[in-house]
Structure formats: C-alpha cells, structure tokens
Coordinates of C-alpha atoms in Angstrom, one line a residue:
Chain A
M23 CA -22.6 10.2 -17.5
M24 CA -19.5 8.0 -18.2
H25 CA -18.1 7.8 -15.0
N26 CA -20.0 6.2 -13.8
L27 CA -20.7 3.6 -14.9
T28 CA -18.9 -0.1 -14.0
I29 CA -16.4 -1.5 -15.7
K30 CA -18.0 -4.4 -17.3
Q31 CA -20.5 -1.5 -19.0
M32 CA -17.5 0.1 -20.2
S33 CA -15.9 -2.7 -21.7
E34 CA -19.1 -3.0 -23.7
K35 CA -20.0 0.2 -24.4
L36 CA -16.3 0.8 -25.7
R37 CA -17.2 -2.5 -27.9
A38 CA -20.0 -1.0 -29.0
G39 CA -18.5 2.1 -30.4
E40 CA -20.9 3.9 -28.1
F41 CA -17.8 6.2 -26.9
T42 CA -14.0 5.2 -27.9
S43 CA -11.2 5.2 -25.8
V44 CA -9.9 8.3 -26.9
Q45 CA -13.3 10.1 -25.6
L46 CA -13.6 7.9 -22.1
T47 CA -9.2 9.0 -21.4
Q48 CA -10.4 12.9 -22.1
H49 CA -13.2 12.9 -19.7
Y50 CA -11.4 12.1 -16.5
L51 CA -8.2 14.0 -18.0
D52 CA -10.8 16.6 -18.5
R53 CA -12.1 16.1 -14.7
I54 CA -8.7 15.8 -13.6
D55 CA -8.5 18.7 -14.6
K56 CA -11.4 20.1 -13.1
F57 CA -11.1 19.0 -9.7
D58 CA -7.4 17.7 -8.5
A59 CA -5.9 21.8 -8.0
E60 CA -8.2 20.8 -4.9
L61 CA -8.1 17.3 -3.9
N62 CA -4.0 17.1 -4.7
A63 CA -5.0 13.7 -5.3
Y64 CA -2.4 13.3 -8.1
I65 CA 1.3 13.7 -8.5
T66 CA 1.9 13.5 -12.0
V67 CA -1.5 13.4 -14.8
T68 CA -0.4 12.0 -18.0
P69 CA -2.4 13.7 -21.0
E70 CA -0.1 12.4 -23.8
L71 CA 0.7 9.2 -22.0
A72 CA -3.2 8.6 -22.1
I73 CA -3.9 9.5 -24.8
S74 CA -1.4 8.0 -27.2
M75 CA -2.4 4.6 -25.8
A76 CA -5.3 5.0 -26.2
E77 CA -5.4 5.9 -29.4
E78 CA -3.5 2.2 -29.6
A79 CA -6.3 1.2 -27.3
D80 CA -8.8 2.0 -30.2
K81 CA -7.6 0.6 -32.3
R82 CA -7.1 -3.2 -30.6
I83 CA -10.9 -2.6 -29.9
A84 CA -12.0 -1.6 -33.9
A85 CA -9.9 -4.8 -34.4
G86 CA -11.4 -7.4 -32.3
D87 CA -8.3 -8.0 -29.8
A88 CA -9.5 -6.3 -27.7
E89 CA -9.4 -7.3 -24.0
L90 CA -12.6 -7.0 -21.0
L91 CA -10.6 -3.8 -19.5
T92 CA -8.9 -2.5 -22.6
G93 CA -8.9 1.3 -23.2
I94 CA -10.3 1.5 -20.0
P95 CA -7.8 4.2 -18.2
V96 CA -6.0 3.7 -14.4
A97 CA -4.5 5.6 -12.0
H98 CA -0.6 4.2 -10.5
K99 CA -0.1 4.5 -7.4
D100 CA 3.5 6.4 -7.1
I101 CA 4.9 3.4 -5.9
F102 CA 5.0 2.0 -9.4
C103 CA 7.6 2.3 -11.5
T104 CA 6.6 3.4 -14.5
D105 CA 8.6 4.1 -17.6
G106 CA 10.2 7.2 -19.4
V107 CA 7.7 8.9 -15.9
K108 CA 8.4 10.5 -12.6
T109 CA 8.6 7.7 -10.0
S110 CA 9.0 9.4 -6.9
C111 CA 6.9 7.8 -3.7
A112 CA 6.2 10.7 -2.5
S113 CA 9.6 11.6 -1.6
K114 CA 12.1 14.6 -2.5
M115 CA 14.8 12.2 -2.3
L116 CA 12.6 10.8 -6.2
D117 CA 11.3 14.0 -7.4
N118 CA 14.3 13.8 -10.3
F119 CA 13.9 10.1 -10.7
I120 CA 12.3 9.2 -14.2
A121 CA 12.2 5.4 -13.2
P122 CA 14.0 3.5 -16.6
Y123 CA 11.8 0.8 -16.2
D124 CA 8.0 -0.8 -15.9
A125 CA 6.9 -2.6 -12.2
N126 CA 5.2 -5.5 -13.4
V127 CA 2.1 -4.4 -12.7
V128 CA 2.1 -1.7 -15.1
T129 CA 3.4 -3.8 -18.2
L130 CA 0.4 -6.3 -16.7
L131 CA -1.6 -2.9 -17.0
K132 CA -0.4 -1.3 -20.6
K133 CA -0.5 -4.6 -22.2
M134 CA -4.0 -5.2 -21.4
G135 CA -4.2 -1.5 -22.8
M136 CA -5.1 0.6 -20.3
P137 CA -4.5 4.5 -20.6
I138 CA -2.1 5.8 -17.3
L139 CA -4.7 9.2 -16.1
G140 CA -0.6 9.7 -13.7
K141 CA 1.1 8.9 -10.8
T142 CA -1.5 9.3 -7.5
N143 CA -0.2 10.7 -4.0
M144 CA 1.0 8.5 -1.0
D145 CA 2.5 8.9 2.1
E146 CA 6.3 9.3 1.2
F147 CA 7.9 5.5 1.4
A148 CA 3.9 4.4 1.6
M149 CA 4.7 5.0 5.3
G150 CA 1.9 6.4 6.5
S151 CA -2.1 6.7 7.1
S152 CA -3.3 9.9 6.3
S153 CA -1.1 10.8 3.1
E154 CA 0.3 13.5 5.2
S155 CA 3.7 12.8 4.5
S156 CA 3.9 13.9 0.7
Y157 CA 6.4 16.0 0.0
Y158 CA 3.5 17.0 -2.8
G159 CA 1.1 18.1 0.1
A160 CA -1.8 16.5 2.2
T161 CA -4.3 14.4 0.1
K162 CA -8.2 15.3 1.0
N163 CA -10.8 13.2 1.0
P164 CA -13.4 14.5 -1.6
W165 CA -16.4 13.9 0.8
D166 CA -14.8 16.3 3.1
H167 CA -11.8 18.5 2.9
K168 CA -11.2 18.8 6.3
A169 CA -11.0 14.4 6.4
V170 CA -7.6 13.0 5.3
P171 CA -8.5 10.0 3.0
G172 CA -6.3 7.5 4.6
G173 CA -2.5 6.1 3.7
S174 CA -0.5 5.3 1.9
S175 CA -2.5 4.6 -1.3
G176 CA -4.9 7.4 -0.3
G177 CA -4.7 9.7 -3.6
A178 CA -5.2 6.6 -5.1
A179 CA -8.6 6.4 -2.9
A180 CA -9.6 9.8 -4.1
V181 CA -8.9 9.6 -7.3
I182 CA -11.4 6.5 -6.9
A183 CA -14.1 7.9 -4.8
A184 CA -14.0 11.4 -6.6
G185 CA -14.2 10.2 -9.7
L186 CA -11.3 10.8 -11.0
A187 CA -10.0 7.4 -12.5
P188 CA -12.2 4.6 -12.7
M189 CA -9.6 1.7 -11.8
A190 CA -6.6 2.5 -9.7
T191 CA -3.4 0.2 -8.2
G192 CA -1.9 0.3 -3.9
T193 CA 0.0 -1.5 -2.5
D194 CA -0.8 -2.1 1.3
T195 CA 1.3 -3.3 3.9
G196 CA 0.0 -2.5 6.7
G197 CA -3.7 -1.7 5.9
S198 CA -2.5 0.8 3.0
I199 CA -5.2 -0.9 -0.1
R200 CA -8.2 -1.1 2.8
Q201 CA -8.0 2.2 5.5
P202 CA -8.1 4.0 2.3
A203 CA -10.9 2.2 0.7
S204 CA -13.2 2.7 3.6
F205 CA -12.4 6.6 4.6
C206 CA -13.1 7.6 0.5
G207 CA -15.7 5.4 0.8
I208 CA -14.7 2.5 -2.5
T209 CA -13.5 -0.9 -3.0
G210 CA -10.1 -2.2 -2.0
I211 CA -8.3 -5.8 -1.2
K212 CA -5.2 -6.9 -0.4
P213 CA -4.3 -10.3 -1.4
T214 CA -2.5 -12.7 -0.3
Y215 CA 1.3 -12.6 0.5
G216 CA 3.2 -13.4 -3.2
A217 CA -0.1 -13.5 -5.7
V218 CA 0.7 -9.7 -6.8
S219 CA 5.1 -9.4 -8.3
R220 CA 6.6 -6.8 -6.4
F221 CA 8.7 -6.0 -8.7
G222 CA 9.2 -2.4 -10.0
I223 CA 6.8 -1.0 -6.5
I224 CA 9.3 0.5 -4.6
A225 CA 10.1 -1.0 -1.5
Y226 CA 9.0 -0.4 2.0
A227 CA 8.8 -3.8 4.0
S228 CA 9.7 -6.3 1.5
S229 CA 7.6 -9.6 4.0
F230 CA 5.2 -7.6 3.5
D231 CA 4.6 -5.3 0.4
Q232 CA 1.8 -6.5 -1.7
A233 CA -0.5 -4.6 -4.4
G234 CA -4.1 -4.6 -5.2
P235 CA -6.6 -3.1 -7.3
M236 CA -8.5 0.3 -5.9
T237 CA -11.6 0.0 -7.6
R238 CA -15.7 1.2 -7.3
S239 CA -17.2 -2.4 -6.4
A240 CA -15.8 -5.6 -5.8
E241 CA -16.7 -7.1 -9.0
D242 CA -14.9 -4.1 -10.9
S243 CA -11.2 -5.3 -8.2
A244 CA -12.1 -8.7 -9.7
W245 CA -11.4 -8.1 -13.3
M246 CA -8.7 -5.9 -11.8
L247 CA -7.1 -8.1 -10.0
N248 CA -7.4 -10.8 -13.2
A249 CA -5.2 -8.2 -14.4
M250 CA -2.4 -8.0 -12.2
A251 CA -1.9 -10.8 -10.5
G252 CA 0.1 -13.8 -11.4
F253 CA 3.9 -15.3 -11.0
D254 CA 6.7 -13.2 -11.9
E255 CA 10.5 -15.2 -11.6
R256 CA 11.7 -11.4 -11.0
D257 CA 10.2 -11.5 -7.7
S258 CA 11.7 -14.1 -5.5
T259 CA 8.3 -14.4 -3.2
S260 CA 6.3 -14.5 -6.1
L261 CA 4.1 -17.6 -5.8
E262 CA 4.5 -20.4 -8.9
R263 CA 1.1 -21.3 -9.0
E264 CA -1.6 -20.9 -11.4
T265 CA -4.0 -17.5 -11.3
P266 CA -7.6 -18.6 -10.3
D267 CA -9.6 -16.5 -12.5
Y268 CA -11.7 -13.9 -9.4
T269 CA -14.7 -13.4 -11.5
I270 CA -15.4 -16.6 -11.2
E271 CA -17.8 -17.6 -7.9
L272 CA -19.2 -13.5 -8.4
E273 CA -22.8 -14.7 -9.1
R274 CA -22.4 -17.6 -5.8
S275 CA -24.7 -17.5 -3.4
L276 CA -24.4 -16.5 0.1
K277 CA -26.2 -19.7 2.1
G278 CA -24.3 -20.9 4.4
L279 CA -20.8 -18.7 4.1
K280 CA -19.7 -19.0 8.0
I281 CA -18.6 -15.8 9.0
G282 CA -16.9 -15.4 11.6
V283 CA -16.6 -12.6 14.3
P284 CA -14.3 -11.8 16.7
A285 CA -15.5 -10.1 19.6
E286 CA -12.0 -8.6 20.7
Y287 CA -12.6 -6.4 17.2
F288 CA -16.1 -5.0 19.2
G289 CA -14.3 -3.4 22.5
E290 CA -12.8 -0.6 23.6
G291 CA -11.1 2.4 21.2
L292 CA -13.7 1.8 18.5
D293 CA -15.8 4.2 17.8
S294 CA -20.4 3.1 18.3
E295 CA -21.4 4.1 15.3
V296 CA -18.2 2.8 13.0
S297 CA -19.4 0.0 15.4
D298 CA -23.2 -0.3 14.4
V299 CA -22.2 0.3 11.1
V300 CA -20.4 -2.7 10.7
K301 CA -23.1 -4.8 12.4
A302 CA -25.6 -3.6 10.5
A303 CA -23.8 -4.4 7.3
I304 CA -22.6 -8.2 8.5
A305 CA -26.5 -8.9 9.4
E306 CA -27.2 -8.0 5.9
I307 CA -25.4 -10.6 4.5
E308 CA -26.3 -12.9 7.2
A309 CA -29.7 -12.4 5.5
L310 CA -28.2 -13.9 2.0
G311 CA -27.9 -16.7 4.3
A312 CA -24.8 -16.7 6.3
E313 CA -24.7 -18.0 9.2
V314 CA -22.7 -15.4 12.3
V315 CA -20.1 -17.0 14.9
E316 CA -17.9 -16.2 17.5
V317 CA -14.3 -16.5 17.0
H318 CA -11.2 -15.2 18.7
L319 CA -7.9 -13.7 18.0
P320 CA -6.9 -13.0 21.7
N321 CA -2.9 -11.9 19.8
K322 CA -4.4 -9.1 18.7
D323 CA -2.9 -6.1 20.3
L324 CA 0.6 -8.0 19.9
A325 CA 0.2 -6.6 15.8
V326 CA 1.2 -3.6 16.6
P327 CA 4.2 -3.5 18.1
S328 CA 5.4 -6.1 16.2
Y329 CA 4.6 -4.6 13.0
Y330 CA 6.2 -1.4 13.4
V331 CA 9.5 -3.3 14.3
L332 CA 9.2 -6.0 11.8
A333 CA 8.4 -3.3 9.3
P334 CA 11.0 -0.4 9.9
A335 CA 14.2 -3.3 10.5
E336 CA 12.9 -4.1 6.8
A337 CA 12.4 -0.7 6.0
S338 CA 16.1 0.6 6.6
A339 CA 18.1 -1.9 5.0
N340 CA 15.0 -1.6 1.7
L341 CA 16.2 2.3 2.1
S342 CA 19.7 1.6 2.5
R343 CA 19.9 1.9 -1.7
F344 CA 18.9 5.9 -1.6
D345 CA 22.2 7.0 -0.9
G346 CA 22.6 10.0 -3.1
M347 CA 24.6 8.0 -5.5
R348 CA 23.2 6.3 -8.8
F349 CA 19.6 7.8 -8.5
G350 CA 17.4 10.2 -6.5
Y351 CA 18.5 13.4 -4.2
R352 CA 22.2 14.4 -4.0
C353 CA 23.3 17.0 -1.8
E354 CA 25.0 20.2 -2.4
K355 CA 28.4 20.7 -2.7
P356 CA 29.8 17.9 -0.5
N357 CA 32.7 17.6 1.6
D358 CA 34.0 14.6 1.5
L359 CA 31.9 10.8 0.5
E360 CA 30.5 10.5 4.1
D361 CA 28.6 14.5 3.3
L362 CA 27.4 13.1 1.0
Y363 CA 25.8 10.4 2.2
K364 CA 24.7 12.7 5.0
R365 CA 23.3 15.3 4.0
S366 CA 21.4 13.3 0.6
R367 CA 20.0 11.1 3.2
S368 CA 18.9 13.9 5.6
E369 CA 17.9 16.7 2.9
G370 CA 16.1 14.2 0.9
F371 CA 14.2 12.1 3.4
G372 CA 11.0 13.6 5.2
E373 CA 10.7 13.4 9.2
E374 CA 8.9 10.3 9.1
V375 CA 10.3 7.9 7.0
K376 CA 14.0 9.2 9.0
R377 CA 12.3 8.2 11.9
R378 CA 11.1 4.9 10.6
I379 CA 14.6 4.2 8.9
M380 CA 16.4 5.6 12.4
V381 CA 14.1 2.7 14.6
G382 CA 14.3 0.0 12.2
A383 CA 18.0 0.0 12.9
Y384 CA 18.3 0.5 16.3
A385 CA 15.7 -2.1 16.5
L386 CA 18.3 -4.2 14.3
S387 CA 21.2 -3.3 16.8
A388 CA 23.4 -6.2 18.3
G389 CA 22.1 -6.2 21.7
Y390 CA 18.6 -4.8 20.9
Y391 CA 18.5 -7.5 18.6
D392 CA 16.5 -10.0 20.0
A393 CA 14.3 -8.5 22.4
Y394 CA 13.0 -6.6 19.5
Y395 CA 13.5 -8.0 16.0
L396 CA 13.2 -11.9 17.0
K397 CA 10.3 -11.3 19.6
A398 CA 9.1 -9.6 17.5
Q399 CA 8.9 -12.2 14.8
K400 CA 7.6 -15.1 17.4
L401 CA 4.6 -12.5 18.1
R402 CA 4.5 -12.6 14.4
R403 CA 3.9 -16.2 14.4
M404 CA 1.3 -16.4 17.3
V405 CA -1.0 -13.7 14.7
R406 CA -0.7 -15.7 12.4
D407 CA -1.7 -19.2 14.0
D408 CA -4.1 -17.0 15.8
F409 CA -5.9 -16.8 12.1
I410 CA -5.3 -20.3 11.2
K411 CA -6.9 -21.6 13.8
A412 CA -10.0 -18.7 13.5
F413 CA -10.8 -20.1 9.8
N414 CA -10.6 -24.6 11.5
E415 CA -14.4 -22.4 12.7
C416 CA -15.3 -20.2 10.2
D417 CA -14.9 -19.4 6.3
V418 CA -14.0 -15.3 6.8
I419 CA -13.3 -13.1 9.9
M420 CA -15.7 -9.7 9.6
G421 CA -14.9 -6.7 11.2
P422 CA -13.8 -2.9 11.2
V423 CA -11.3 -1.8 8.9
A424 CA -10.9 0.9 11.5
P425 CA -11.4 2.3 14.9
T426 CA -13.3 5.4 13.4
P427 CA -14.3 7.6 10.2
A428 CA -11.9 9.8 8.3
F429 CA -10.1 11.9 10.9
N430 CA -9.5 15.8 10.6
I431 CA -6.1 16.4 8.6
G432 CA -3.2 17.3 11.4
E433 CA -5.2 16.3 13.8
K434 CA -2.9 12.6 14.3
S435 CA 0.3 14.2 12.9
D436 CA 2.3 14.9 15.6
D437 CA 1.3 11.9 17.4
Q438 CA 3.3 9.2 15.9
V439 CA 2.0 6.4 17.5
S440 CA -1.6 7.8 17.6
M441 CA -1.4 7.0 14.2
Y442 CA 0.1 3.3 14.0
L443 CA -2.7 2.4 16.1
S444 CA -4.8 3.3 14.0
D445 CA -4.1 0.2 12.4
L446 CA -4.9 -2.8 14.1
Y447 CA -7.8 -4.1 11.8
T448 CA -5.4 -4.0 8.9
I449 CA -1.6 -5.0 10.2
P450 CA -2.5 -8.1 11.7
V451 CA -3.7 -9.1 8.3
N452 CA -0.6 -8.2 6.6
L453 CA 1.1 -9.9 9.1
A454 CA -0.1 -13.3 8.7
G455 CA -1.0 -12.6 4.8
L456 CA -3.6 -13.3 4.5
P457 CA -6.1 -11.6 1.6
A458 CA -8.4 -9.4 2.1
L459 CA -11.0 -6.7 1.1
S460 CA -12.5 -3.2 2.3
V461 CA -16.3 -2.7 1.6
P462 CA -18.7 0.8 1.8
A463 CA -20.7 0.3 4.0
G464 CA -22.6 3.4 5.3
F465 CA -21.5 5.9 7.0
A466 CA -20.2 7.6 10.6
Q467 CA -20.1 11.3 11.0
D468 CA -21.1 11.3 7.6
R469 CA -18.0 9.6 6.6
P470 CA -17.8 6.5 4.6
V471 CA -16.9 3.2 6.3
G472 CA -15.8 0.1 5.8
L473 CA -16.5 -3.7 5.7
H474 CA -13.6 -5.4 6.7
I475 CA -13.5 -9.1 5.3
V476 CA -11.1 -11.3 6.0
G477 CA -10.1 -14.8 4.7
P478 CA -8.0 -17.8 4.3
Y479 CA -5.4 -18.0 1.9
F480 CA -6.4 -17.6 -1.6
S481 CA -9.7 -17.3 -1.1
E482 CA -10.0 -14.0 -3.3
A483 CA -12.5 -14.7 -4.9
K484 CA -14.7 -15.6 -2.2
L485 CA -13.9 -12.8 -0.8
L486 CA -15.4 -10.8 -3.6
N487 CA -17.9 -13.1 -3.7
I488 CA -19.0 -12.0 -0.8
G489 CA -18.2 -8.2 -1.8
H490 CA -20.7 -8.7 -5.0
Q491 CA -23.5 -10.3 -2.7
F492 CA -23.5 -7.3 -0.3
Q493 CA -23.4 -4.8 -3.3
Q494 CA -26.3 -6.0 -5.1
V495 CA -28.3 -5.5 -2.0
T496 CA -26.7 -2.5 -0.7
D497 CA -26.4 0.8 -3.3
W498 CA -23.5 2.1 -0.7
H499 CA -20.6 1.8 -2.8
T500 CA -22.3 4.1 -6.0
K501 CA -22.3 6.7 -3.1
M502 CA -20.4 9.9 -5.1
P503 CA -20.1 13.2 -3.2
A504 CA -22.7 15.8 -4.4
Q505 CA -19.9 18.1 -6.3
Y506 CA -18.5 14.9 -8.0
Q507 CA -21.3 13.7 -9.1
Chain B
M6 CA 13.4 2.4 27.3
S7 CA 14.2 6.2 26.9
L8 CA 17.4 7.5 24.4
G9 CA 20.0 9.8 25.0
K10 CA 22.3 11.5 23.1
T11 CA 24.6 9.3 22.9
E12 CA 22.6 6.4 21.4
V13 CA 20.9 9.0 19.2
E14 CA 24.1 9.3 18.1
Y15 CA 25.4 6.1 17.2
I16 CA 21.5 6.2 15.5
S17 CA 22.4 8.5 13.4
R18 CA 26.3 7.0 12.7
L19 CA 24.4 3.5 11.7
T20 CA 21.3 5.2 9.1
Q21 CA 23.5 8.0 7.7
I22 CA 21.5 10.3 8.4
E23 CA 22.4 14.3 9.9
V24 CA 20.0 14.8 13.8
Q25 CA 21.5 18.4 14.1
E26 CA 22.6 19.5 17.3
D27 CA 19.2 21.0 18.5
A28 CA 17.2 18.3 17.7
V29 CA 19.0 15.5 19.5
E30 CA 16.7 16.3 21.8
G31 CA 12.9 15.6 19.7
V32 CA 14.5 12.7 17.5
A33 CA 15.1 11.1 20.7
Q34 CA 12.1 11.6 22.4
K35 CA 9.7 10.3 19.8
L36 CA 12.1 7.4 19.1
S37 CA 11.3 6.8 23.0
N38 CA 7.9 7.0 22.8
I39 CA 8.7 4.3 19.7
L40 CA 10.1 1.7 21.6
E41 CA 7.7 2.3 24.8
L42 CA 5.1 0.8 22.1
F43 CA 7.3 -2.4 21.7
A44 CA 8.4 -2.8 25.5
Q45 CA 4.5 -3.9 25.0
M46 CA 6.0 -7.2 23.3
E47 CA 7.8 -8.2 26.8
A48 CA 4.6 -9.2 28.6
A49 CA 4.0 -11.9 26.0
D50 CA 5.7 -15.3 26.1
T51 CA 7.1 -16.2 22.9
Q52 CA 8.7 -19.6 24.4
D53 CA 8.8 -22.4 21.9
I54 CA 7.3 -20.2 19.7
L55 CA 9.8 -20.3 16.3
P56 CA 10.2 -16.5 14.6
M57 CA 8.3 -16.4 11.2
A58 CA 9.8 -14.0 8.2
H59 CA 7.4 -15.6 5.6
P60 CA 3.9 -15.1 5.9
L61 CA 3.4 -18.6 4.1
D62 CA 6.6 -20.7 5.6
A63 CA 7.9 -20.2 1.9
V64 CA 12.2 -20.5 1.1
Q65 CA 14.0 -18.7 -1.1
R66 CA 13.3 -19.7 -4.1
L67 CA 16.4 -19.9 -6.9
R68 CA 17.0 -18.6 -10.2
A69 CA 18.9 -20.4 -13.4
D70 CA 22.4 -19.4 -13.3
V71 CA 22.2 -17.7 -17.0
V72 CA 22.5 -14.3 -17.8
T73 CA 19.0 -12.5 -17.8
E74 CA 21.1 -8.7 -17.6
I75 CA 21.5 -6.4 -20.4
D76 CA 24.0 -3.4 -20.6
Q77 CA 21.6 -1.0 -20.2
H78 CA 24.1 1.7 -18.8
E79 CA 23.9 4.5 -20.9
K80 CA 19.8 4.6 -20.1
L81 CA 21.1 3.6 -17.0
Q82 CA 23.0 6.6 -15.6
A83 CA 21.2 9.0 -17.1
I84 CA 19.2 9.4 -13.7
A85 CA 22.8 9.5 -11.7
P86 CA 23.0 12.8 -10.0
A87 CA 26.6 13.0 -11.7
A88 CA 28.0 9.8 -14.4
A89 CA 31.1 9.8 -16.7
E90 CA 32.9 7.2 -19.5
A91 CA 30.0 4.6 -17.1
H92 CA 31.8 5.7 -14.0
Y93 CA 29.2 7.3 -10.7
L94 CA 30.9 10.0 -9.4
V95 CA 32.0 10.6 -5.7
P96 CA 34.0 13.6 -4.6
Q97 CA 37.2 12.3 -4.3
V98 CA 38.2 9.6 -1.9
I99 CA 42.1 9.3 -2.2
E100 CA 44.2 12.1 -1.7

C-alpha cells in the first residue's frame, strides 16, 4: 500500500512513473474520508487544493524538474498560516480566519511541490499537552480511541500514525512535537531554536516556539527538515548560518558515541513500563557501539515552574492582538469599545487560553515582575547551563519523552497543574533551545512510548543519524494500529 | 499565594478578559493552583545568575531601513469583522 512506503520509496516510485502525485494524494484523501470522522485529526481538509498542487507536481516530475519531496503530500498543523485557507489555531477566535499569506514553512514546502492535504487539529493556540482544548473537539489516539494523542501537535501525530498523511508539520514550545510523537508511535524532531523560521506561525511563546517535521521515520524527518530549515529575514530570531544537509550523517556508525543518561530522569513519577522501554532502547543503541555515561541535570525540577511563568507571560503579550478589530472573532452588538474588546476576547478564547493569558499578565504586573518573570529567566539560564555542562561529558542525552504513555481523554482536563507536570522531560529542552528527537521505542500498557534524544545546539544531523541507526535494527517505527494498516 | 476577588478583577482589567461574577471564585482557585507551582522557584538560589532571554544569547538583528511592505489593505481588510473605505469600524468612541 502506498501509505506504508518510506518517503524515499515514494519519491522513487513517483519518478519511475509507478504512480502519480495525483494518485498518491487521492489515496490519502480517500483515507481521510474513511477514517477522520472518528479520529478528528484534521480541522480542515483541502481536497481541491491538494489535487491541483499534485497536478502541478506531476508536471514537474514529468519535466525532470523534481526535488526529492516533489509530489509527496503534507498536512500542516493549523497554526501555520496558509494563504486562502482557514487557519484557526483550533480556536473559536480564528474560526472565521482565512489567512491572507503563507507561513515561511508553507512557502518552502509549496516550492518543493508538496500538495497540502489539510490543516491538523491541536490544542487551542498550542496551549496544551493532549489536544483536548481544541474548539473543534478532541483528537483521538489512533492506537486507542480512549486515549489522547498528546499535544499540542496531536492532530499531526495522529495523521502520521493512522496513515492519513505521509508527512506533517508541527510546532514545539514545551514538547508539542515530541510528546505527541511519543504518544502516537511516530518520529518527530524539534530543531535548535531559530533553525526553522517562525514567520507566519501563530505565536504562542516566541522565545520557545520552534517548528519541525513529524513523520514515520528519522530518515523521513531528515528529508523534511532539509526542506523546512533555513535563514529567513522575516523572523527576527532566525539563525543566520548556513543550512546543513540533515541527511548527511544518516548512515554513519554509532561506534564511540557517548550517551549521557541523567539519573534524575529515571526517578519518582516515571511509569515503570515506560522506564523499561526507554532503558531497553538505550541498551540497543549501546549494542551498536555506543558508550553510556551517567550525567546530571540537577535543576530539572525548576524547569516546569520557570516555563509556566515565561510562556504564559509571552502569550499574554502575543495574544493581545486578538481584539475583535482587524481579524478573527468579534462579539455581537458591542455597547462600546471596551465591551467589544472584553466580550470578543472572553467569548473567542477557550478556558485554558484565558487562564494562561491571565496568569502571564499577572506574572508581568507591577510588583510581581521580579518574583516571577525575572526569577524564571534566571532559572532558565540554570537549566540551560546544566545541559552545557552535561555535554562536556557526552555527545547526546537520552531518556523518556513523557513520564507515562498516552493518558485517557478527560483524565487530566480538570487538573492543569498535573497536565503541566507531564511535560517535565520536554520543557527543559525548550528552555535551553536545544534540538531533540523522539523515536518510537516500544509499548507500555499497549500504548506507544518514545525515546527522547537531546543534543547540543545544531546537532540535528547527529540526532537523526542515531534515530536512523536505531530504526535499522528495530521496527517500532513501522508499526501501525491494525485497523489503519 | 492565594488570589481573591480583587486580584481577579485586576487581572481581568489588565487582560481585557471578562470574568462573570459567579465564575470569580473558580478562576481565583485555578490561578492560585498555578501560583503554587510558581512558588517552587523561590527555593532556588539565583544570586549572581543573569536572567536569560534568548537560548543562544543572541541579540536582536536589525534590518535595513527600507520599505518592505506593499499596500494590500483590500486583501487584509477583507477578513476584518467591520471595515469601510480603508478604515476599521469600531463602536462610537466620541459623542
């Protein structure tokens, strides 16, 4: 079946004329039609756009003007502005928002000739770890419909896991690519902060937000990251450095690789089955010639409180643009200007978004700035410095992505703090701005578990090399839930 | 730290987010729970630690002082809740 092929195989078959991009795209559209009503992984499906882009891609392939990804369809998280297509960020606030321009990532993948299948579901404004806070309803985990797919890029992870897209874009502010990748048994990488342009990505917390690929395998992610990354002058924090070829190290041997394993990551709170899966995966990589050393990240517990001050503080500023004035939701019959602002925002935002804006504004308010925001920024440096010290002892750090496998829909939705704490392994990486990968490593309680591989700045090619080599000796990344095979 | 009605009303004004009278208590409770999480930061000794705003300690890049935006108000105002003659319409402000 076409949806079981790797990206490289798809590309070869497209060039060999075994099938066309229109056929491949239609295959995915048919699967979306068949399966998505239940999964709720897409907010918007764009069949006409997809087919017209596939027709263009077929012309390029026939003319010999194709890149490796030309003709391969993609699903964009509904946080990426897509010209002429509804871009809701899973919020009632933007339910009527037809983006008037493309995000840089969308532009780059359009230039590659990748047909757009649609826009995937997510937590409202990317604020969440379960995709339950979407205005359009929760997405289900393809492995178990009672479970969440993780979040915030839960729709993206679910469409890859169920074979409703071969590649998907995601964003990761506190773990939003890696945790859903872990929960859905797929591969996802958060690149170094600034490697992929934020232009046209609806902002949540700008000093953390980073986009990356979500795919079946590390090799697929490497190809996709090649297409997504690069300097963009329209993003003031885009890194001005030459974009490397992220596929170049894929085949390299892991002999001599030093894996740092932080003792703090295997303590209290970690599910014992998840712990066993992660340890077994590390042993598998050790058997490929790597060496395990113990490292320490003593300030890891400070990361969650620090993040939940800083990210909402940034959000409170970023989301002040939603005022019912220039785009998005406006309340009915406002009495005056203040009533318009207040009711548009109160009716347009969901509960968790309002909570984060309120807590962020409070942390920045007179009298509290030093105790909360400034303190959190200092802790951010301490968490970052822990990683820098640890990388003097090792090449990469490995551990769990999340303390448990996917939890049930509704299980944590009334307990924000418990939901926040479930990001304890992913958040420190965002505070430090480091790249990190999640690769499928096994199952716990019949739900997928990912291995978290964190590297120094700009080590994406190394991380993908490790992921790819691990996937040469394991088959977790090829597994699909029976009903979607 | 626990928040009360006064603080919730203050935050509501700061954020232009309405909190209905019967929801104040619930909002105060949930925000207080989050502030309890923040309190965990107090124990950390941060003397001599500089605050960190950017992971790579990068500084703001400046662009050349040239016009980059083109006039596309018709396209941009087509998605506005209320616009006319290149203006955004709001409720009357001045009597």
